[in-house]
Amino acid sequence: MSTTDTAALLDALRQRLGPEGCVAGADIGPRYFTAYNEAPVCRPLAVLRPASIDDVSCALALCHRFGVGVVPQGGMTGLAGGALAGADEVVLALERFNGIEEIDAAAGTVTVRAGTVLQTLQQAVREVGFELGLDLGARGSCQIGGNLATNAGGNRAIRFGVARDQVLGLEAVLADGTVVGGLNKMLKNNAGYDLKQMFIGSEGTLGVITRAVLRLQPKLHSTHTCLCTVPDYAPVIELWRRTRASLSDVSSFELMWPDFYRYVTAHTPGLEIPFAADEVFYLLIECATTNPDAEVCAARFEACLGEWFEAGLIGDAVLAGSTRQAESLWRLREGLAIDALPNLINYDVSLPIGGIDGFVQQCRATLAGRWPAVQSVFFGHIGDSNLHIGVSLAELPPSGGHEVDALVYALVREAGGSVSAEHGIGRAKRDFLDYTRSPAEIDLMRTLKSALDPRGILNPGKLL
Ligand SMILES: Cc1cc2nc3c(=O)[nH]c(=O)nc-3n(C[C@H](O)[C@H](O)[C@H](O)COP(=O)(O)OP(=O)(O)OC[C@H]3O[C@@H](n4cnc5c(N)ncnc54)[C@H](O)[C@@H]3O)c2cc1C
C-alpha cells in the first residue's frame, strides 16, 4: 500500500473510531506486539480498539476496501503466535467491547461480549448461582473471543467439553464488515448449516467474533482435589476407566511424568511438595460436584482412593483439605516454573490415550539421540488425550526450533495424533497442518477461506 493510501486509511479509521479507538506509531504499547512469554516483535501499523459492533464492522469494511491485513486480538495468551501482526497490518483488539449483556436464568445462558476476560465472566455467573464450563490457567487475561477463536480446551474439558461445547449462539463480523450469526439460546436449532461452528476454532481467519451465548452449568458446591502416585502407565488407564465409572462428577484427570514433577518441584519457590520425586507417574484428579453435601462427596472420593490403593493402582495419595491446598496442587500441575528453561519450546498435541506413554518414551529417546543434552518434560490433560511437551536446549540448532518441531511432529503423525490439541495452528504450526489434516481437508479449508475472505485480509499467514 502506498504512503498516501496508508495515511488515508488511518485518517478514516481515526475519524470513525476516535482517538481511543485507533492508536498508531509510537503510541502503540508493547502489549499489542508481544506474545505470552516472548520478546516484543514489530509494531503493527495501528491498533484498532472498537467499542461497539458497528465500530468492528466499519473498521473491517475500511480495511477491506484498502486491502490491509487485520489481526484480531484477545488477551494475547495464545501459544501459537496467532495474534501477532506484521508491520503493515492492523491489530483489532476487542478489549473495549467487553461485558455481560444478559444472564437468562430460565434458559441457563449468558450473552457475553468478545472482549470479556474469562475470569470476570466466571465470577459474574457464580454470583448468580451458575458455573461456566470453561476454565484454563490463563483465565485472568484471556478473553471469550480468544477462547472461542482458538476453541480452548482447558482443565474441565472431560466434564463440560471444550469451548465449542459451551456455545449456543455466536455473532461474528466478516472481512467486508457484514455482521452474521445470532444470539440463539436454544439447544436444538437445526435450521440449516450450523454456521457458528465455522468461526469457533478458526483463529480469526474467517471472521471477528463479537458476541456469544454460552450455556451455563449448575453451581458447583465443592471441589475435591487429589494427587496420587501411580506406579506405571497401565494403571493410569485403568484408573481413568474406574474414575469415570465411580466418580461421575470428575472434572480433571491430569498426568505428570517424573521429569516434569522433578523439575517443577525443584524450581517453584514456596511450593508445598506432596511427595519426593521418584520414577513414578503423578496423577491429579479433581471432582467438582453439584451436591451441596461436601462431606458425602469427600467420603466417596476417599473410599475410591482406598479401593484403588488396595488394588495396587496407586501408591501415595493426598486429598486437599482446603482451597489453599488444592490451589497448591494445581500450581504444581500448571508448572509455570518450566517457562524458565532455556530456549523452551512448548508442544500441545493429542494422541490416542492408550498410546501416550509409548509416545512419550519414544519422543524422549529420539530427542536425546539427536541432542544428548536436551531436557524434555511431559504432562497433560490426559483424560482428554492431550499431552503437553516442553523441550529445552541450551543452544537452538541453526534452523531455530524448526528442526525440533519437525522431529516431534513426525512422531505425532506416526502415532496417529494431532499437532494441535488445544492451542491452535496460528503461525507456529502452519508448516505442520498437513501432518494431521488430509489434502482434501486442507483444500476445503482454503475454499471456505476464499469464500468468506476473498481478499485474504483476516489474520494473513495464520493457520493455512
Ligand atoms: C498460563 C496459560 C495457560 C493456558 N492454558 C490453556 C489451556 O488449558 N487450554 C487451552 O486451550 N489454552 C490454554 N492456554 C492458551 C490460551 O490461553 C488460549 O489459547 C486462549 O483461548 C487464548 O485467548 P486470548 O484471548 O488470549 O487470545 P489471543 O491470544 O489474543 O488470540 C488467540 C487467537 O484467537 C484470535 N482471536 C482473538 N480474539 C478473537 C476474536 N474476538 N475474534 C476472532 N479471532 C480472535 C487471534 O487472532 C489469535 O489467532 C494457556 C495459556 C497460558 C498463558
Coordinates of C-alpha atoms and ligand atoms in Angstrom, one line a residue:
M1 CA 0.0 0.0 0.0
S2 CA 1.3 3.5 -0.9
T3 CA 2.1 6.0 1.9
T4 CA -0.8 8.1 0.7
D5 CA -3.2 5.2 1.0
T6 CA -1.9 4.3 4.5
A7 CA -2.4 7.9 5.6
A8 CA -5.9 7.9 4.1
L9 CA -6.8 4.6 5.8
L10 CA -5.5 5.8 9.2
D11 CA -7.4 9.1 8.8
A12 CA -10.6 7.3 8.0
L13 CA -10.2 4.9 10.9
R14 CA -9.4 7.7 13.4
Q15 CA -12.4 9.7 12.3
R16 CA -14.7 6.7 12.7
L17 CA -13.2 5.2 15.9
G18 CA -11.9 8.3 17.7
P19 CA -8.5 8.7 19.3
E20 CA -9.1 5.9 21.9
G21 CA -10.3 3.5 19.1
C22 CA -7.4 4.0 16.7
V23 CA -3.8 4.2 18.0
A24 CA -0.8 4.3 15.7
G25 CA 3.0 4.7 15.7
A26 CA 5.0 5.1 19.0
D27 CA 1.7 5.3 21.0
I28 CA 1.2 1.6 20.5
G29 CA 2.1 -0.2 23.8
P30 CA 4.2 -3.4 23.7
R31 CA 1.2 -5.4 24.9
Y32 CA -0.1 -5.4 21.3
F33 CA 3.0 -6.9 19.7
T34 CA 4.3 -9.2 22.4
A35 CA 3.2 -12.8 22.7
Y36 CA 3.0 -14.6 26.0
N37 CA 6.5 -15.1 27.5
E38 CA 8.2 -13.8 24.4
A39 CA 10.2 -10.8 23.3
P40 CA 8.3 -8.0 21.5
V41 CA 8.1 -8.2 17.7
C42 CA 7.4 -5.4 15.2
R43 CA 4.9 -2.7 15.9
P44 CA 1.7 -3.0 13.8
L45 CA 0.5 -0.2 11.5
A46 CA -2.2 0.6 14.0
V47 CA -4.2 -0.8 16.9
L48 CA -8.0 -0.5 16.5
R49 CA -10.0 -0.7 19.7
P50 CA -13.7 -0.8 18.7
A51 CA -16.3 -0.2 21.4
S52 CA -19.3 -1.5 19.5
I53 CA -20.3 -4.0 16.8
D54 CA -20.8 -1.1 14.4
D55 CA -17.2 0.0 15.1
V56 CA -16.0 -3.5 14.3
S57 CA -18.0 -3.6 11.1
C58 CA -16.9 -0.2 9.9
A59 CA -13.2 -0.9 10.8
L60 CA -13.3 -4.1 8.8
A61 CA -15.1 -2.5 5.9
L62 CA -12.4 0.2 5.7
C63 CA -9.5 -2.3 5.9
H64 CA -11.2 -4.5 3.3
R65 CA -11.5 -1.5 1.0
F66 CA -7.8 -0.7 1.3
G67 CA -6.8 -4.4 1.3
V68 CA -5.0 -4.2 4.7
G69 CA -4.5 -7.2 6.8
V70 CA -6.4 -7.3 10.1
V71 CA -5.3 -9.4 13.1
P72 CA -8.0 -9.9 15.8
Q73 CA -6.5 -9.9 19.3
G74 CA -7.9 -11.0 22.6
G75 CA -5.9 -11.3 25.8
M76 CA -2.6 -12.3 24.0
T77 CA -2.2 -15.5 25.9
G78 CA -2.4 -17.7 22.8
L79 CA 0.6 -20.0 22.4
A80 CA 0.7 -20.4 18.6
G81 CA 1.6 -16.8 17.6
G82 CA -1.9 -16.3 16.1
A83 CA -2.5 -12.8 17.4
L84 CA 0.7 -11.2 16.3
A85 CA 0.5 -8.7 13.4
G86 CA 3.1 -7.7 10.7
A87 CA 4.3 -4.2 10.4
D88 CA 1.9 -3.5 7.5
E89 CA -1.2 -5.0 9.3
V90 CA -3.6 -3.6 11.9
V91 CA -4.5 -5.2 15.2
L92 CA -8.2 -5.3 16.0
A93 CA -8.2 -5.6 19.8
L94 CA -11.6 -6.4 21.4
E95 CA -10.8 -5.3 24.9
R96 CA -13.1 -2.3 24.9
F97 CA -16.0 -4.4 23.6
N98 CA -16.5 -6.3 26.9
G99 CA -19.1 -7.1 29.4
I100 CA -22.1 -9.3 30.1
E101 CA -25.3 -8.4 28.2
E102 CA -27.7 -10.8 29.8
I103 CA -27.9 -13.8 32.1
D104 CA -31.0 -15.7 31.3
A105 CA -31.7 -17.9 34.4
A106 CA -34.6 -19.7 32.7
A107 CA -32.6 -20.7 29.6
G108 CA -29.4 -21.1 31.7
T109 CA -27.4 -18.9 29.3
V110 CA -25.1 -15.9 29.4
T111 CA -24.8 -13.5 26.5
V112 CA -21.3 -12.0 26.6
R113 CA -19.2 -9.7 24.5
A114 CA -16.0 -11.0 23.0
G115 CA -13.6 -8.7 24.9
T116 CA -14.7 -10.0 28.4
V117 CA -11.9 -11.6 30.4
L118 CA -12.8 -15.3 31.2
Q119 CA -12.3 -14.9 34.9
T120 CA -14.6 -11.9 35.0
L121 CA -17.3 -14.0 33.4
Q122 CA -16.7 -16.9 35.7
Q123 CA -17.1 -14.7 38.7
A124 CA -20.2 -13.0 37.4
V125 CA -22.1 -16.2 36.7
R126 CA -21.0 -17.7 40.1
E127 CA -22.6 -14.7 41.8
V128 CA -26.0 -15.7 40.4
G129 CA -25.7 -19.4 41.2
F130 CA -24.2 -20.8 38.0
E131 CA -20.9 -22.1 36.8
L132 CA -19.1 -21.7 33.4
G133 CA -18.0 -24.9 31.8
L134 CA -14.7 -23.4 30.6
D135 CA -11.6 -22.9 32.7
L136 CA -7.9 -22.5 31.9
G137 CA -4.7 -21.3 33.5
A138 CA -4.8 -18.0 31.6
R139 CA -8.3 -17.2 32.9
G140 CA -7.1 -13.8 34.3
S141 CA -6.1 -12.4 30.9
C142 CA -7.6 -14.5 28.1
Q143 CA -10.9 -13.2 26.6
I144 CA -14.0 -15.0 25.5
G145 CA -13.4 -14.1 21.9
G146 CA -9.9 -15.6 22.0
N147 CA -11.2 -18.7 23.8
L148 CA -13.8 -19.3 21.1
A149 CA -11.5 -18.4 18.2
T150 CA -9.0 -21.0 19.5
N151 CA -11.7 -23.4 20.7
A152 CA -9.8 -23.6 24.0
G153 CA -9.9 -26.8 25.9
G154 CA -8.7 -26.3 29.5
N155 CA -8.9 -28.0 32.8
R156 CA -12.5 -29.2 32.7
A157 CA -13.0 -30.5 29.2
I158 CA -13.7 -34.0 30.3
R159 CA -16.7 -32.8 32.3
F160 CA -18.1 -30.0 30.3
G161 CA -16.4 -30.3 26.9
V162 CA -14.2 -27.7 25.1
A163 CA -15.1 -24.1 24.3
R164 CA -17.2 -25.1 21.3
D165 CA -19.4 -27.2 23.5
Q166 CA -20.4 -24.1 25.6
V167 CA -21.7 -22.1 22.6
L168 CA -25.4 -21.9 21.7
G169 CA -25.3 -18.6 19.7
L170 CA -22.5 -16.7 18.1
E171 CA -22.2 -13.4 16.3
A172 CA -19.2 -12.6 14.0
V173 CA -18.2 -9.9 11.6
L174 CA -16.9 -10.9 8.2
A175 CA -13.9 -9.5 6.4
D176 CA -16.1 -7.0 4.4
G177 CA -17.9 -5.8 7.6
T178 CA -21.0 -7.9 7.2
V179 CA -22.4 -8.9 10.6
V180 CA -23.6 -12.5 10.7
G181 CA -24.9 -15.0 13.2
G182 CA -27.3 -14.7 16.0
L183 CA -27.7 -14.9 19.7
N184 CA -29.5 -18.3 19.7
K185 CA -30.3 -19.6 23.2
M186 CA -31.9 -22.9 22.2
L187 CA -30.1 -26.3 22.4
K188 CA -31.9 -27.6 19.4
N189 CA -31.8 -25.5 16.2
N190 CA -31.3 -27.5 13.1
A191 CA -32.4 -24.8 10.7
G192 CA -29.7 -25.2 8.1
Y193 CA -25.9 -25.3 8.5
D194 CA -24.6 -24.6 12.0
L195 CA -22.6 -21.6 10.9
K196 CA -21.3 -20.7 14.3
Q197 CA -19.1 -23.8 14.2
M198 CA -17.2 -22.3 11.3
F199 CA -15.9 -19.4 13.3
I200 CA -15.1 -21.4 16.5
G201 CA -11.5 -22.6 16.3
S202 CA -10.9 -20.6 13.1
E203 CA -8.3 -18.4 14.9
G204 CA -9.6 -15.2 13.5
T205 CA -9.1 -16.2 9.8
L206 CA -12.8 -16.3 8.9
G207 CA -14.4 -13.6 10.9
V208 CA -14.1 -11.5 14.1
I209 CA -16.2 -13.0 16.9
T210 CA -18.1 -10.2 18.6
R211 CA -20.7 -11.8 20.9
A212 CA -21.7 -15.3 22.1
V213 CA -24.4 -17.0 24.0
L214 CA -22.8 -19.6 26.3
R215 CA -24.7 -22.3 28.2
L216 CA -24.4 -22.3 32.0
Q217 CA -23.9 -25.2 34.3
P218 CA -25.4 -25.6 37.7
K219 CA -23.4 -24.1 40.6
L220 CA -20.6 -26.3 41.8
H221 CA -20.8 -26.5 45.5
S222 CA -17.4 -28.0 46.2
T223 CA -14.3 -29.4 44.5
H224 CA -12.3 -32.3 45.7
T225 CA -8.7 -32.5 44.5
C226 CA -6.3 -35.3 44.9
L227 CA -2.8 -36.0 43.9
C228 CA -1.6 -39.6 43.8
T229 CA 1.4 -41.5 42.6
V230 CA 0.8 -44.3 40.1
P231 CA 3.5 -47.0 39.6
D232 CA 3.1 -47.4 35.8
Y233 CA 1.1 -46.2 32.8
A234 CA -1.2 -49.3 32.5
P235 CA -2.7 -48.5 36.0
V236 CA -3.2 -44.8 34.8
I237 CA -5.5 -46.1 32.0
E238 CA -7.3 -48.4 34.5
L239 CA -7.8 -45.5 36.9
W240 CA -9.2 -43.4 34.0
R241 CA -11.8 -46.2 33.4
R242 CA -12.6 -46.6 37.1
T243 CA -12.8 -42.8 37.8
R244 CA -15.4 -42.3 35.1
A245 CA -17.4 -45.3 36.3
S246 CA -17.3 -44.3 40.0
L247 CA -16.9 -40.5 40.1
S248 CA -19.3 -39.1 37.5
D249 CA -18.5 -35.6 38.6
V250 CA -14.8 -35.9 37.7
S251 CA -13.7 -32.7 36.1
S252 CA -9.9 -33.1 35.7
F253 CA -7.7 -36.1 35.1
E254 CA -4.1 -34.7 34.7
L255 CA -0.9 -36.6 34.5
M256 CA 2.7 -35.6 35.2
W257 CA 5.6 -37.7 34.1
P258 CA 8.6 -37.8 36.5
D259 CA 10.8 -35.4 34.6
F260 CA 8.1 -32.7 34.8
Y261 CA 7.4 -33.3 38.5
R262 CA 11.1 -33.3 39.4
Y263 CA 11.8 -30.1 37.6
V264 CA 8.7 -28.2 38.9
T265 CA 9.1 -29.3 42.5
A266 CA 12.8 -28.3 42.4
H267 CA 12.2 -24.9 40.8
T268 CA 9.0 -23.5 42.2
P269 CA 9.7 -21.3 45.2
G270 CA 7.4 -21.8 48.2
L271 CA 5.6 -24.8 46.6
E272 CA 4.3 -27.4 49.0
I273 CA 5.8 -30.6 47.8
P274 CA 3.5 -33.6 48.5
F275 CA 5.9 -36.4 47.6
A276 CA 9.6 -36.7 46.9
A277 CA 10.4 -37.0 43.2
D278 CA 10.6 -40.6 42.1
E279 CA 10.3 -42.6 38.9
V280 CA 6.5 -42.8 39.0
F281 CA 3.6 -41.0 37.5
Y282 CA 1.8 -38.2 39.3
L283 CA -1.9 -38.1 38.8
L284 CA -4.1 -35.2 39.7
I285 CA -7.8 -36.0 39.9
E286 CA -10.4 -33.3 40.6
C287 CA -14.2 -33.8 41.2
A288 CA -16.5 -30.8 41.1
T289 CA -19.8 -31.5 42.5
T290 CA -23.3 -30.0 42.4
N291 CA -24.2 -31.9 45.6
P292 CA -24.3 -29.4 48.5
D293 CA -23.1 -32.0 50.9
A294 CA -19.3 -31.7 50.6
E295 CA -18.7 -34.3 53.3
V296 CA -20.6 -37.0 51.4
C297 CA -18.6 -36.2 48.3
A298 CA -15.3 -36.2 50.1
A299 CA -16.1 -39.5 51.7
R300 CA -17.0 -41.1 48.3
F301 CA -13.7 -39.9 46.8
E302 CA -11.7 -41.2 49.8
A303 CA -13.5 -44.6 49.5
C304 CA -12.4 -44.8 45.8
L305 CA -8.8 -43.9 46.8
G306 CA -8.9 -46.7 49.4
E307 CA -10.1 -49.2 46.8
W308 CA -7.5 -48.1 44.2
F309 CA -4.8 -48.4 46.8
E310 CA -5.9 -51.9 47.8
A311 CA -5.9 -52.9 44.1
G312 CA -2.3 -51.6 43.8
L313 CA -3.3 -49.0 41.3
I314 CA -2.0 -46.1 43.3
G315 CA 0.8 -45.6 45.9
D316 CA 0.8 -42.4 47.9
A317 CA -2.2 -40.1 47.8
V318 CA -3.0 -36.7 49.2
L319 CA -6.5 -35.3 49.2
A320 CA -6.5 -31.5 49.5
G321 CA -8.1 -30.5 52.8
S322 CA -8.6 -26.8 51.9
T323 CA -8.9 -24.5 48.9
R324 CA -5.3 -23.4 49.5
Q325 CA -4.0 -26.9 49.4
A326 CA -6.0 -27.6 46.2
E327 CA -4.5 -24.4 44.6
S328 CA -1.1 -25.6 45.6
L329 CA -1.6 -29.0 43.8
W330 CA -2.8 -27.1 40.7
R331 CA 0.2 -24.8 40.9
L332 CA 2.3 -27.9 40.7
R333 CA 0.4 -29.2 37.8
E334 CA 0.3 -25.9 35.9
G335 CA 4.1 -26.0 36.3
L336 CA 4.9 -22.4 35.3
A337 CA 8.4 -23.0 36.5
I338 CA 9.2 -24.7 33.3
D339 CA 8.9 -21.4 31.5
A340 CA 12.4 -20.6 32.8
L341 CA 14.0 -23.5 30.9
P342 CA 16.4 -22.1 28.3
N343 CA 15.0 -21.8 24.8
L344 CA 11.9 -23.7 25.9
I345 CA 9.7 -24.9 23.0
N346 CA 6.2 -25.9 24.1
Y347 CA 4.1 -28.5 22.3
D348 CA 0.4 -29.2 22.7
V349 CA -0.5 -32.4 20.9
S350 CA -3.3 -35.1 21.0
L351 CA -2.8 -38.8 20.9
P352 CA -5.0 -41.8 21.5
I353 CA -4.8 -42.2 25.3
G354 CA -3.7 -45.8 25.4
G355 CA -0.5 -45.0 23.4
I356 CA 0.6 -41.8 25.1
D357 CA 3.3 -43.2 27.4
G358 CA 4.7 -45.2 24.5
F359 CA 4.9 -42.0 22.5
V360 CA 6.5 -40.2 25.5
Q361 CA 9.2 -42.8 25.7
Q362 CA 9.9 -42.7 22.0
C363 CA 9.9 -38.9 21.9
R364 CA 12.2 -38.6 24.9
A365 CA 14.6 -41.1 23.4
T366 CA 14.6 -39.7 19.9
L367 CA 15.2 -36.1 21.2
A368 CA 18.1 -37.4 23.4
G369 CA 19.5 -39.3 20.5
R370 CA 19.6 -36.2 18.4
W371 CA 20.6 -33.7 21.1
P372 CA 22.2 -35.6 24.1
A373 CA 21.9 -32.6 26.4
V374 CA 18.2 -31.9 25.8
Q375 CA 15.8 -31.5 28.7
S376 CA 12.3 -32.7 28.0
V377 CA 9.3 -32.6 30.2
F378 CA 5.9 -34.3 29.7
F379 CA 2.5 -33.6 31.3
G380 CA -1.1 -33.0 30.2
H381 CA -4.8 -33.2 30.3
I382 CA -4.5 -37.0 29.9
G383 CA -8.3 -37.6 30.2
D384 CA -8.8 -35.6 27.0
S385 CA -5.8 -37.4 25.3
N386 CA -3.9 -34.1 25.4
L387 CA -0.2 -34.1 26.0
H388 CA 2.0 -31.1 26.6
I389 CA 5.7 -31.4 26.0
G390 CA 8.4 -28.9 26.9
V391 CA 11.7 -29.2 25.1
S392 CA 14.7 -27.2 26.2
L393 CA 18.1 -27.0 24.5
A394 CA 21.0 -24.8 25.9
E395 CA 21.5 -23.7 22.3
L396 CA 19.0 -23.9 19.5
P397 CA 20.0 -25.5 16.2
P398 CA 20.8 -23.0 13.4
S399 CA 17.3 -23.6 12.0
G400 CA 15.9 -22.3 15.3
G401 CA 13.2 -24.6 16.7
H402 CA 12.0 -25.8 13.3
E403 CA 14.2 -28.9 13.4
V404 CA 12.9 -29.8 16.9
D405 CA 9.3 -29.2 15.7
A406 CA 9.8 -31.4 12.6
L407 CA 11.1 -34.2 14.8
V408 CA 8.3 -34.1 17.4
Y409 CA 5.5 -33.7 14.9
A410 CA 6.8 -36.5 12.7
L411 CA 6.4 -38.8 15.8
V412 CA 2.9 -37.4 16.4
R413 CA 2.0 -38.1 12.9
E414 CA 3.3 -41.7 13.1
A415 CA 1.3 -42.2 16.3
G416 CA -1.9 -41.0 14.6
G417 CA -2.1 -37.9 16.7
S418 CA -2.9 -34.2 16.1
V419 CA -0.2 -31.5 16.0
S420 CA -2.6 -29.2 17.9
A421 CA -4.8 -30.4 20.7
E422 CA -6.0 -27.0 22.1
H423 CA -3.6 -24.1 21.2
G424 CA -4.4 -24.0 17.5
I425 CA -2.1 -23.7 14.5
G426 CA -1.5 -19.9 14.4
R427 CA 1.8 -19.1 12.8
A428 CA 3.8 -21.6 14.8
K429 CA 2.4 -24.8 13.3
R430 CA 1.4 -23.8 9.8
D431 CA 4.1 -26.0 8.2
F432 CA 2.7 -29.0 10.0
L433 CA -1.0 -28.7 9.4
D434 CA -0.7 -31.4 6.8
Y435 CA 0.7 -33.8 9.3
T436 CA -2.8 -34.0 10.8
R437 CA -5.2 -32.9 8.0
S438 CA -5.6 -34.6 4.6
P439 CA -5.0 -32.7 1.4
A440 CA -8.8 -32.8 0.8
E441 CA -9.5 -31.3 4.2
I442 CA -6.9 -28.5 3.6
D443 CA -8.4 -27.8 0.2
L444 CA -11.9 -27.4 1.7
M445 CA -10.5 -25.1 4.4
R446 CA -9.0 -23.0 1.6
T447 CA -12.3 -22.9 -0.3
L448 CA -14.1 -21.7 2.9
K449 CA -11.4 -19.1 3.5
S450 CA -11.6 -17.7 0.0
A451 CA -15.4 -17.7 0.1
L452 CA -15.6 -15.7 3.3
D453 CA -12.5 -13.6 2.9
P454 CA -11.7 -13.3 -0.8
R455 CA -9.1 -10.5 -0.3
G456 CA -7.4 -12.5 2.4
I457 CA -7.3 -9.7 4.9
L458 CA -8.2 -11.6 8.0
N459 CA -5.2 -12.8 10.0
P460 CA -3.0 -13.3 7.0
G461 CA -0.3 -16.0 7.2
K462 CA -2.0 -17.9 10.1
L463 CA -3.5 -21.4 10.1
L464 CA -3.5 -22.1 6.3
Ligands
LIG1 C1 -0.7 -19.9 31.6 C2 -1.5 -20.4 30.4 C3 -2.3 -21.5 30.4 C4 -3.1 -21.9 29.3 N1 -3.9 -23.0 29.4 C5 -4.6 -23.3 28.4 C6 -5.5 -24.5 28.4 O1 -5.5 -25.2 29.5 N2 -6.2 -24.8 27.4 C7 -6.2 -24.0 26.2 O2 -6.9 -24.4 25.2 N3 -5.3 -23.0 26.1 C8 -4.6 -22.6 27.1 N4 -3.7 -21.5 27.0 C9 -3.6 -20.8 25.7 C10 -4.5 -19.6 25.6 O3 -4.9 -19.1 26.9 C11 -5.8 -19.9 24.8 O4 -5.5 -20.2 23.5 C12 -6.8 -18.8 24.8 O5 -8.1 -19.3 24.4 C13 -6.4 -17.5 24.0 O6 -7.3 -16.5 24.3 P1 -6.8 -15.0 24.2 O7 -7.9 -14.1 24.5 O8 -5.6 -14.7 25.0 O9 -6.5 -14.9 22.6 P2 -5.2 -14.3 21.7 O10 -4.0 -14.9 22.2 O11 -5.3 -12.8 21.8 O12 -5.6 -14.8 20.3 C14 -5.6 -16.2 20.0 C15 -6.2 -16.4 18.6 O13 -7.5 -16.0 18.5 C16 -7.8 -15.0 17.6 N5 -8.8 -14.1 18.2 C17 -8.7 -13.5 19.4 N6 -9.9 -12.8 19.7 C18 -10.7 -13.0 18.6 C19 -12.0 -12.6 18.2 N7 -12.7 -11.8 19.0 N8 -12.5 -13.0 17.0 C20 -11.7 -13.8 16.2 N9 -10.5 -14.2 16.5 C21 -10.0 -13.8 17.7 C22 -6.4 -14.3 17.4 O14 -6.3 -13.7 16.1 C23 -5.5 -15.5 17.5 O15 -5.4 -16.2 16.3 C24 -3.0 -21.2 28.1 C25 -2.1 -20.0 28.0 C26 -1.4 -19.7 29.1 C27 -0.5 -18.5 29.0

